[in-house]
Short mmCIF file of C-alpha atoms in Angstrom, two decimals:
data_model
loop_
_atom_site.label_atom_id
_atom_site.label_comp_id
_atom_site.label_asym_id
_atom_site.label_seq_id
_atom_site.Cartn_x
_atom_site.Cartn_y
_atom_site.Cartn_z
CA MET A 144 12.30 13.07 -1.72
CA TYR A 145 15.53 13.89 -1.79
CA PRO A 146 17.38 12.57 1.62
CA ALA A 147 19.51 15.27 2.95
CA ALA A 148 23.33 15.10 1.81
CA PHE A 149 25.62 12.87 3.40
CA ASP A 150 29.05 10.83 2.51
CA TYR A 151 28.24 6.89 2.85
CA HIS A 152 30.50 4.16 4.30
CA ALA A 153 30.59 0.16 3.45
CA PRO A 154 32.19 -1.46 6.00
CA LYS A 155 34.08 -5.25 5.58
CA ASN A 156 33.93 -6.32 8.95
CA VAL A 157 32.08 -5.01 12.18
CA LYS A 158 35.53 -3.85 14.04
CA GLU A 159 35.67 -1.36 10.01
CA ALA A 160 31.78 -0.41 11.54
CA LEU A 161 32.40 0.13 14.77
CA GLY A 162 35.97 2.13 13.89
CA LEU A 163 34.15 4.09 11.84
CA LEU A 164 30.94 4.36 14.17
CA GLY A 165 33.85 5.43 17.30
CA LYS A 166 35.38 7.72 14.81
CA LEU A 167 32.55 9.88 13.12
CA LYS A 168 30.41 9.53 16.80
CA ASP A 169 26.81 11.09 16.71
CA ASP A 170 27.59 12.48 13.31
CA ALA A 171 26.67 9.19 12.16
CA LYS A 172 23.84 6.40 11.79
CA ILE A 173 24.08 2.72 11.67
CA LEU A 174 21.94 1.03 8.26
CA ALA A 175 21.17 -2.09 8.22
CA GLY A 176 18.02 -2.76 5.41
CA GLY A 177 16.61 0.91 5.98
CA HIS A 178 12.44 0.37 5.53
CA SER A 179 12.96 3.06 8.58
CA LEU A 180 15.26 5.47 8.41
CA ILE A 181 15.38 6.18 4.84
CA PRO A 182 12.23 6.56 5.36
CA MET A 183 12.82 9.17 7.98
CA MET A 184 15.31 11.02 5.51
CA LYS A 185 13.47 11.57 2.89
CA LEU A 186 11.01 12.98 5.69
CA ARG A 187 14.26 14.55 7.05
CA LEU A 188 13.17 13.80 10.47
CA ALA A 189 16.54 12.02 10.79
CA GLN A 190 19.60 13.64 8.96
CA PRO A 191 23.04 11.65 9.87
CA LYS A 192 25.98 13.24 8.27
CA HIS A 193 26.89 9.58 8.27
CA LEU A 194 25.37 6.57 6.99
CA ILE A 195 27.53 3.88 7.72
CA ASP A 196 25.80 0.53 5.85
CA LEU A 197 26.42 -2.94 7.54
CA GLY A 198 24.64 -4.49 4.39
CA LYS A 199 27.92 -5.07 2.76
CA VAL A 200 29.43 -7.48 6.11
CA PRO A 201 28.99 -11.01 6.08
CA GLY A 202 28.20 -13.66 8.84
CA LEU A 203 25.35 -10.54 10.47
CA SER A 204 22.10 -12.41 9.22
CA GLY A 205 21.07 -16.61 9.22
CA ILE A 206 19.23 -18.37 11.96
CA LYS A 207 20.95 -21.32 14.00
CA ALA A 208 19.78 -22.86 16.73
CA ASP A 209 21.59 -23.65 19.64
CA GLY A 210 20.14 -26.09 21.65
CA LYS A 211 18.19 -23.15 24.18
CA ALA A 212 18.05 -21.07 22.29
CA LEU A 213 16.99 -19.36 18.76
CA VAL A 214 19.69 -17.04 17.14
CA ILE A 215 19.53 -14.67 15.25
CA GLY A 216 21.57 -13.26 13.46
CA ALA A 217 21.10 -8.72 13.14
CA MET A 218 20.83 -7.97 9.56
CA THR A 219 18.51 -11.60 8.76
CA THR A 220 14.78 -9.67 6.78
CA HIS A 221 11.73 -10.37 7.98
CA TRP A 222 11.29 -12.38 4.89
CA GLU A 223 14.49 -15.00 5.91
CA VAL A 224 12.62 -15.34 9.55
CA GLU A 225 9.23 -15.71 7.61
CA SER A 226 10.53 -18.58 5.09
CA SER A 227 12.62 -20.87 7.39
CA SER A 228 12.02 -24.25 7.98
CA ALA A 229 14.50 -23.96 11.54
CA VAL A 230 12.24 -20.71 12.69
CA LYS A 231 8.86 -23.29 10.97
CA SER A 232 9.51 -26.23 13.39
CA LYS A 233 11.70 -24.63 16.47
CA LEU A 234 9.54 -21.59 17.71
CA PRO A 235 6.42 -20.65 14.48
CA VAL A 236 5.03 -17.92 16.15
CA LEU A 237 7.96 -16.25 14.74
CA ALA A 238 7.20 -16.52 10.89
CA GLU A 239 3.73 -15.63 11.92
CA VAL A 240 5.31 -12.11 13.11
CA ALA A 241 7.22 -11.88 10.24
CA SER A 242 5.29 -12.40 7.71
CA VAL A 243 2.89 -9.50 9.62
CA ILE A 244 5.56 -7.30 8.90
CA GLY A 245 4.95 -4.27 6.84
CA ASP A 246 4.48 -6.34 3.11
CA PRO A 247 6.68 -8.70 1.06
CA ALA A 248 8.81 -6.19 -0.33
CA VAL A 249 9.46 -4.28 3.26
CA ARG A 250 9.87 -7.79 5.02
CA ASN A 251 13.39 -8.24 1.60
CA LYS A 252 14.84 -6.31 3.10
CA GLY A 253 13.76 -4.94 6.49
CA THR A 254 15.41 -6.93 9.27
CA ILE A 255 14.87 -7.70 12.49
CA GLY A 256 18.48 -5.48 14.51
CA GLY A 257 16.95 -3.13 11.98
CA SER A 258 13.63 -2.89 14.01
CA LEU A 259 15.14 -4.31 17.79
CA ALA A 260 17.36 -1.15 17.59
CA HIS A 261 15.01 1.51 15.91
CA ALA A 262 11.94 0.31 18.23
CA ASP A 263 9.39 2.36 16.64
CA PRO A 264 5.58 2.63 19.32
CA ALA A 265 3.54 0.83 15.57
CA ALA A 266 6.62 -2.47 15.04
CA ASP A 267 5.92 -6.06 15.29
CA TRP A 268 9.15 -6.97 16.55
CA PRO A 269 9.51 -5.78 19.68
CA ALA A 270 5.79 -7.77 21.76
CA ALA A 271 6.77 -10.83 19.91
CA MET A 272 10.66 -10.42 22.28
CA ILE A 273 8.71 -10.20 25.52
CA ALA A 274 6.78 -12.34 25.11
CA LEU A 275 9.60 -14.53 24.22
CA GLY A 276 11.36 -12.79 26.76
CA ALA A 277 14.87 -12.28 23.95
CA GLU A 278 18.05 -11.00 24.22
CA MET A 279 20.12 -8.44 22.37
CA VAL A 280 24.22 -9.55 21.53
CA CYS A 281 25.82 -5.60 21.59
CA GLU A 282 28.63 -5.17 20.60
CA GLY A 283 30.76 -2.40 20.59
CA PRO A 284 34.75 -1.16 21.21
CA LYS A 285 34.96 -3.25 24.28
CA GLY A 286 33.94 -6.71 22.34
CA LYS A 287 29.89 -7.74 23.49
CA ARG A 288 27.35 -8.02 25.73
CA LYS A 289 23.90 -9.41 26.60
CA VAL A 290 20.62 -6.63 26.96
CA GLY A 291 17.57 -8.40 28.21
CA VAL A 292 13.98 -7.51 26.55
CA ASP A 293 12.74 -6.14 29.03
CA GLN A 294 15.75 -3.47 30.08
CA TRP A 295 15.23 -2.87 26.35
CA PHE A 296 13.27 -1.01 25.43
CA LEU A 297 13.36 2.47 27.24
CA GLY A 298 11.54 5.37 25.09
CA LEU A 299 9.79 6.34 22.00
CA MET A 300 12.46 5.09 19.86
CA ALA A 301 15.27 5.09 22.15
CA THR A 302 17.00 1.31 23.12
CA ALA A 303 19.56 0.10 25.87
CA LEU A 304 22.10 0.10 23.23
CA LYS A 305 24.93 2.20 23.28
CA GLU A 306 26.22 5.02 21.54
CA ARG A 307 29.44 2.90 19.91
CA GLU A 308 27.58 -0.14 19.70
CA ILE A 309 25.75 -2.17 17.08
CA LEU A 310 23.18 -4.59 17.50
CA VAL A 311 24.66 -7.93 15.87
CA GLN A 312 22.30 -10.90 17.14
CA VAL A 313 18.90 -11.49 19.41
CA ARG A 314 18.20 -15.23 20.67
CA VAL A 315 15.14 -16.34 21.12
CA PRO A 316 14.65 -18.82 23.70
CA LEU A 317 12.44 -21.97 22.67
CA LEU A 318 9.56 -23.03 24.16
CA PRO A 319 9.38 -25.60 26.29
CA ALA A 320 6.87 -28.90 25.53
CA GLY A 321 3.33 -28.04 26.81
CA SER A 322 3.70 -24.12 24.81
CA GLY A 323 1.51 -22.22 22.09
CA ALA A 324 1.79 -18.47 21.02
CA ALA A 325 -0.07 -16.29 19.12
CA TYR A 326 0.53 -12.50 17.74
CA MET A 327 -2.49 -10.33 16.21
CA LYS A 328 -2.50 -7.64 14.99
CA PHE A 329 -4.87 -4.48 13.80
CA PRO A 330 -2.17 -3.83 11.37
CA HIS A 331 -2.97 0.10 9.57
CA PRO A 332 -4.74 -0.24 6.58
CA ALA A 333 -1.68 1.51 4.78
CA SER A 334 1.28 1.04 6.08
CA ARG A 335 0.31 -2.37 7.77
CA PHE A 336 2.04 -0.85 11.67
CA ALA A 337 0.79 -2.36 14.39
CA VAL A 338 -2.40 0.50 15.31
CA VAL A 339 -1.86 -2.86 17.92
CA GLY A 340 -0.29 -6.15 18.79
CA ALA A 341 -0.25 -8.01 21.44
CA CYS A 342 1.84 -11.25 20.96
CA ALA A 343 1.56 -13.85 24.21
CA ALA A 344 3.77 -17.12 24.72
CA LEU A 345 1.93 -20.22 27.45
CA THR A 346 3.01 -23.12 28.73
CA LEU A 347 0.65 -25.65 29.89
CA ASP A 348 1.13 -28.21 32.58
CA LYS A 349 0.10 -31.49 32.55
CA GLN A 350 -2.73 -30.59 34.21
CA GLY A 351 -3.86 -27.84 31.72
CA VAL A 352 -2.50 -25.75 34.32
CA CYS A 353 -1.02 -21.87 32.61
CA SER A 354 2.48 -22.78 34.54
CA LYS A 355 4.66 -19.66 32.58
CA ALA A 356 3.06 -17.16 30.63
CA GLY A 357 4.45 -13.25 28.37
CA VAL A 358 2.74 -11.24 26.82
CA GLY A 359 3.86 -8.30 24.82
CA VAL A 360 2.05 -5.58 23.27
CA THR A 361 2.93 -3.26 21.47
CA GLY A 362 2.03 -0.48 18.84
CA ALA A 363 -0.65 1.49 21.43
CA GLY A 364 2.12 3.58 23.66
CA THR A 365 5.29 5.10 22.94
CA ARG A 366 6.76 1.48 23.54
CA ALA A 367 6.47 -2.15 23.58
CA VAL A 368 5.44 -2.74 27.18
CA ARG A 369 5.23 -6.62 29.16
CA ALA A 370 1.56 -6.57 29.77
CA LYS A 371 2.55 -7.90 33.67
CA GLY A 372 -0.67 -7.87 34.98
CA VAL A 373 -2.39 -9.64 32.08
CA GLU A 374 0.28 -12.69 33.20
CA ALA A 375 -0.04 -12.61 37.02
CA ALA A 376 -3.67 -13.37 36.29
CA LEU A 377 -2.49 -16.58 33.95
CA VAL A 378 -0.34 -18.29 35.89
CA GLY A 379 -1.22 -20.89 38.21
CA LYS A 380 -4.79 -21.27 35.82
CA ARG A 381 -6.15 -23.10 33.84
CA LEU A 382 -6.50 -21.04 30.86
CA ASP A 383 -10.75 -21.59 30.32
CA ALA A 384 -12.43 -18.94 28.96
CA ALA A 385 -13.98 -16.88 31.46
CA THR A 386 -9.80 -16.12 33.32
CA ILE A 387 -7.82 -15.54 29.48
CA GLU A 388 -11.56 -12.46 29.54
CA ALA A 389 -11.27 -11.23 32.98
CA ALA A 390 -6.61 -11.31 32.94
CA ALA A 391 -7.03 -10.18 28.86
CA GLN A 392 -8.68 -6.00 30.78
CA LYS A 393 -5.07 -6.22 31.96
CA ALA A 394 -3.93 -5.33 28.67
CA ALA A 395 -3.77 -1.94 28.70
CA ASP A 396 -2.13 -1.15 32.43
CA GLY A 397 1.11 0.12 31.95
CA VAL A 398 0.98 0.91 28.79
CA ASP A 399 1.17 4.92 27.60
CA VAL A 400 -1.33 5.29 25.53
CA GLN A 401 -1.01 7.48 22.50
CA ALA A 402 -3.92 9.12 20.82
CA ASP A 403 -3.00 9.33 17.24
CA LEU A 404 -5.22 10.29 14.14
CA GLN A 405 -6.10 5.84 14.08
CA GLY A 406 -8.12 6.20 17.80
CA SER A 407 -8.48 8.08 20.81
CA VAL A 408 -6.89 7.05 23.66
CA GLU A 409 -9.86 4.92 24.76
CA TYR A 410 -10.00 3.30 21.44
CA LYS A 411 -6.42 2.04 21.84
CA SER A 412 -6.81 0.52 25.29
CA HIS A 413 -10.11 -1.39 24.23
CA LEU A 414 -7.69 -2.91 21.31
CA CYS A 415 -5.44 -3.76 23.61
CA ARG A 416 -7.59 -6.25 25.83
CA VAL A 417 -9.26 -7.31 22.66
CA PHE A 418 -6.02 -7.84 20.42
CA ALA A 419 -4.21 -9.52 24.30
CA LYS A 420 -7.07 -11.98 24.76
CA ARG A 421 -7.52 -12.58 21.09
CA ALA A 422 -3.48 -13.72 21.74
CA ILE A 423 -3.87 -15.25 24.45
CA THR A 424 -7.09 -17.87 23.22
CA GLU A 425 -5.02 -19.07 20.51
CA ALA A 426 -1.64 -19.70 21.46
CA VAL A 427 -3.89 -21.86 24.68
CA ARG A 428 -5.20 -23.66 21.41
CA ARG A 429 -2.00 -24.32 20.59
CA ALA A 430 -0.96 -25.77 23.58
CA GLY A 431 -3.17 -28.10 23.48
CA ALA A 432 -2.44 -28.96 19.55
CA MET B 94 31.11 13.05 -3.00
CA LYS B 95 30.17 11.21 -5.63
CA LEU B 96 31.27 7.57 -5.53
CA PRO B 97 31.36 4.93 -8.32
CA VAL B 98 28.47 1.99 -8.27
CA LYS B 99 28.24 -0.86 -11.07
CA MET B 100 25.14 -2.90 -11.87
CA THR B 101 23.14 -5.64 -14.38
CA ILE B 102 20.18 -4.38 -14.76
CA ASN B 103 17.76 -6.64 -17.12
CA GLY B 104 21.87 -8.01 -18.51
CA GLN B 105 23.15 -4.87 -19.57
CA LYS B 106 25.98 -3.94 -17.33
CA VAL B 107 25.67 -0.02 -16.31
CA SER B 108 28.11 2.21 -14.05
CA HIS B 109 28.46 5.95 -13.41
CA GLU B 110 29.22 7.87 -10.18
CA VAL B 111 25.57 9.61 -8.29
CA GLU B 112 25.54 10.88 -5.16
CA PRO B 113 24.94 8.29 -2.01
CA ARG B 114 21.34 10.54 -1.88
CA LEU B 115 20.49 9.33 -4.49
CA LEU B 116 17.02 7.21 -4.10
CA LEU B 117 18.06 3.83 -6.81
CA VAL B 118 14.59 4.32 -8.42
CA HIS B 119 15.33 7.61 -9.92
CA TYR B 120 19.10 6.10 -10.80
CA ILE B 121 16.74 3.70 -12.66
CA ARG B 122 14.80 6.37 -13.85
CA GLU B 123 16.29 9.46 -15.04
CA VAL B 124 20.41 7.95 -14.52
CA VAL B 125 19.92 4.85 -17.24
CA GLY B 126 16.81 6.30 -18.22
CA LEU B 127 14.75 2.92 -18.04
CA THR B 128 10.52 5.37 -16.81
CA GLY B 129 8.98 1.82 -16.72
CA THR B 130 9.58 2.44 -12.77
CA HIS B 131 7.39 4.48 -11.38
CA VAL B 132 7.29 6.69 -8.25
CA GLY B 133 3.81 6.82 -6.49
CA CYS B 134 3.95 7.55 -3.04
CA ASP B 135 7.77 7.82 -2.35
CA THR B 136 6.72 6.31 1.28
CA SER B 137 7.28 2.26 0.80
CA GLN B 138 3.87 2.24 0.86
CA CYS B 139 2.10 2.00 -3.13
CA GLY B 140 4.39 -1.06 -4.65
CA ALA B 141 4.43 1.17 -7.55
CA CYS B 142 8.97 1.48 -7.83
CA THR B 143 9.15 -2.23 -7.14
CA ILE B 144 11.99 -4.17 -9.21
CA LEU B 145 13.48 -7.81 -8.77
CA LEU B 146 16.84 -6.43 -6.59
CA GLY B 147 19.23 -10.16 -6.74
CA GLY B 148 15.11 -11.40 -6.92
CA GLN B 149 13.87 -10.20 -4.54
CA ALA B 150 11.10 -7.87 -4.80
CA VAL B 151 12.04 -4.74 -2.49
CA LYS B 152 10.36 -1.05 -3.75
CA ALA B 153 13.41 0.76 -4.95
CA CYS B 154 12.06 4.67 -2.62
CA THR B 155 13.40 2.84 -0.09
CA MET B 156 16.88 1.48 -1.05
CA PHE B 157 20.24 4.47 -2.40
CA ALA B 158 21.90 3.07 -5.54
CA VAL B 159 24.78 2.39 -3.47
CA GLN B 160 23.74 -0.04 -1.95
CA ALA B 161 22.22 -2.06 -5.15
CA ASP B 162 25.80 -1.54 -6.02
CA GLY B 163 27.36 -4.51 -7.47
CA ALA B 164 23.31 -6.26 -7.52
CA THR B 165 21.93 -7.87 -10.88
CA ILE B 166 18.56 -5.92 -11.36
CA LEU B 167 14.95 -6.59 -13.61
CA THR B 168 12.68 -4.35 -13.51
CA ILE B 169 9.46 -3.55 -15.84
CA GLU B 170 11.68 -3.38 -18.94
CA GLY B 171 13.54 -6.59 -18.83
CA LEU B 172 9.89 -8.90 -18.89
CA ALA B 173 9.44 -9.12 -22.66
CA LYS B 174 11.48 -11.31 -24.29
CA ASN B 175 11.89 -11.20 -29.24
CA GLY B 176 8.69 -8.79 -28.10
CA GLU B 177 6.34 -11.78 -26.75
CA LEU B 178 5.01 -10.49 -23.33
CA HIS B 179 6.09 -12.36 -20.61
CA PRO B 180 2.49 -14.48 -19.17
CA ILE B 181 2.16 -11.90 -16.13
CA GLN B 182 1.68 -9.51 -18.83
CA GLN B 183 -0.34 -11.62 -21.53
CA GLY B 184 -2.23 -12.50 -17.65
CA PHE B 185 -2.65 -8.45 -16.91
CA TRP B 186 -3.49 -7.81 -20.73
CA GLU B 187 -6.67 -10.57 -21.15
CA LYS B 188 -8.46 -9.62 -17.75
CA HIS B 189 -8.08 -5.88 -17.92
CA GLY B 190 -6.00 -5.96 -14.82
CA LEU B 191 -5.36 -2.71 -15.51
CA GLN B 192 -6.89 0.91 -15.91
CA CYS B 193 -5.25 3.73 -15.81
CA GLY B 194 -2.09 1.66 -15.76
CA PHE B 195 0.14 3.79 -12.67
CA CYS B 196 0.78 1.00 -10.89
CA THR B 197 1.72 -2.06 -12.68
CA PRO B 198 5.38 -2.14 -12.95
CA GLY B 199 4.94 -2.50 -9.78
CA MET B 200 1.88 -5.36 -9.38
CA ILE B 201 4.00 -7.38 -12.33
CA MET B 202 7.10 -7.58 -10.61
CA THR B 203 5.36 -8.02 -7.26
CA ALA B 204 3.26 -10.27 -9.12
CA TYR B 205 6.77 -12.04 -10.07
CA GLN B 206 7.90 -13.08 -7.10
CA MET B 207 4.56 -13.44 -5.20
CA LEU B 208 4.71 -16.75 -8.53
CA GLU B 209 8.58 -18.20 -8.01
CA ARG B 210 7.20 -18.37 -4.13
CA TYR B 211 3.44 -19.41 -4.42
CA PRO B 212 3.46 -20.90 -8.03
CA LYS B 213 -0.32 -22.17 -7.03
CA PRO B 214 -1.50 -19.77 -5.69
CA THR B 215 -4.79 -19.16 -3.31
CA GLU B 216 -6.62 -15.84 -3.71
CA ASP B 217 -6.21 -15.50 0.20
CA GLN B 218 -2.52 -15.41 -0.96
CA ILE B 219 -2.38 -13.27 -3.86
CA ARG B 220 -4.46 -10.70 -1.89
CA HIS B 221 -1.80 -10.77 0.96
CA GLN B 222 0.67 -10.87 -1.19
CA LEU B 223 0.17 -7.98 -2.55
CA GLU B 224 -0.88 -5.78 0.20
CA GLY B 225 2.10 -3.72 -0.67
CA ASN B 226 0.55 -2.83 -4.50
CA LEU B 227 -1.98 0.59 -4.10
CA CYS B 228 -4.52 0.76 -6.67
CA ARG B 229 -6.81 3.27 -7.10
CA CYS B 230 -8.68 2.10 -10.41
CA THR B 231 -9.39 -1.80 -9.99
CA GLY B 232 -10.22 -2.55 -6.96
CA TYR B 233 -7.64 -5.85 -6.95
CA HIS B 234 -10.10 -7.43 -9.09
CA ASN B 235 -9.50 -7.82 -12.63
CA ILE B 236 -5.28 -7.86 -10.99
CA VAL B 237 -5.50 -11.17 -9.23
CA LYS B 238 -8.43 -12.93 -11.99
CA ALA B 239 -4.61 -11.29 -13.99
CA ILE B 240 -2.45 -13.23 -11.93
CA GLU B 241 -4.02 -16.25 -11.75
CA TRP B 242 -4.37 -16.61 -15.07
CA ALA B 243 -0.54 -16.11 -15.74
CA ALA B 244 -0.62 -18.80 -12.64
CA GLU B 245 -1.94 -21.39 -14.28
CA HIS B 246 -0.18 -20.30 -18.11
CA MET B 247 3.22 -20.52 -15.87
CA ALA B 248 2.08 -24.14 -14.79
CA GLY B 249 1.86 -25.28 -18.30
CA LYS B 250 4.56 -24.75 -19.85
CA LYS B 251 6.76 -25.47 -17.25
#
């Protein structure tokens, strides 16, 4: 398959990339790892006249801990997250999420920023970013601004990223002591996209009572969402099996579940509840460990 | 608008002018003439086009040749040395890891990276790492055995 013809630009820094974006406007698309955009271009679902490749811009990838958060450059590949010692020691759930994205070759090229800016409804990262309360750092002609994850996903492949901005960084807060987090997904058998994925990040106090809960659900609807009903049913409670079961029953509430070749609305709603329960159960186990 | 690209493929320097929309796999097969790398699904799922780009396994159908400007690439043709098969190729031979052979170059390039990252892989690891490579003949069983054979023989040589 051949995409429609386009002009290719390889800026050397973010400023140059922003300049091109400002000049070319709607005719241009930013190219990160290309593992969402290029397949769409090959199917001619996307036909940008210009591609601005961030692949030659230094400083946009890498992971560092800054006190209370892990700061991940937008061009950091899924494999770099999966294999990072900083991630494994400080926020291992991110390595867990990365390790089940696509397949090893996809993880070598696909990037966390590309995925979050593309906002595929079946992507894995969104569930984790919601559960952990991440912030996206966007750079535009007037400088940088932060957008909280709850304001980020606006709809099907739509985010709060503005026309002339580039997503440059993702900041993921670390979890306090006594926390556990887990991601569980039902992968599509060929593409490995999440038919449904659920991420839970829970904090338990010394008495074993849940003091904070973050639960994100991806795959089932047109965008990933925060499972507010589940969170509310967890906070303030001891998380025994019956409490988890009751909370997980609310996992599809507020999700605009879409029927497709993978399943009916009823089936995918059921998967939301099942995978939320599995993620919460595992997060509780890890919090206690 | 054609753009110049330069890269090193299996130790040979190549340079051409290409259209930006030319996929890396078509560049390797049709411009450079190395047809060992296959095009299977053309949708980043089957892994038949897997090559190593800067030491990392990537699907050459999901990249433009211009993105690989300046890169070092290894394809299936670069594995055998002086007429001697690479241990992974030998493993596929010994354990009957192929039938029609269409997926084999991609399987072998994926295995190459796998054994760099996990020199002593468990069967589960091998199967998880092969998730991006589809085979419609073997049922994967002999491919797993071929990679286990290669891991043992490569460990012996180090």
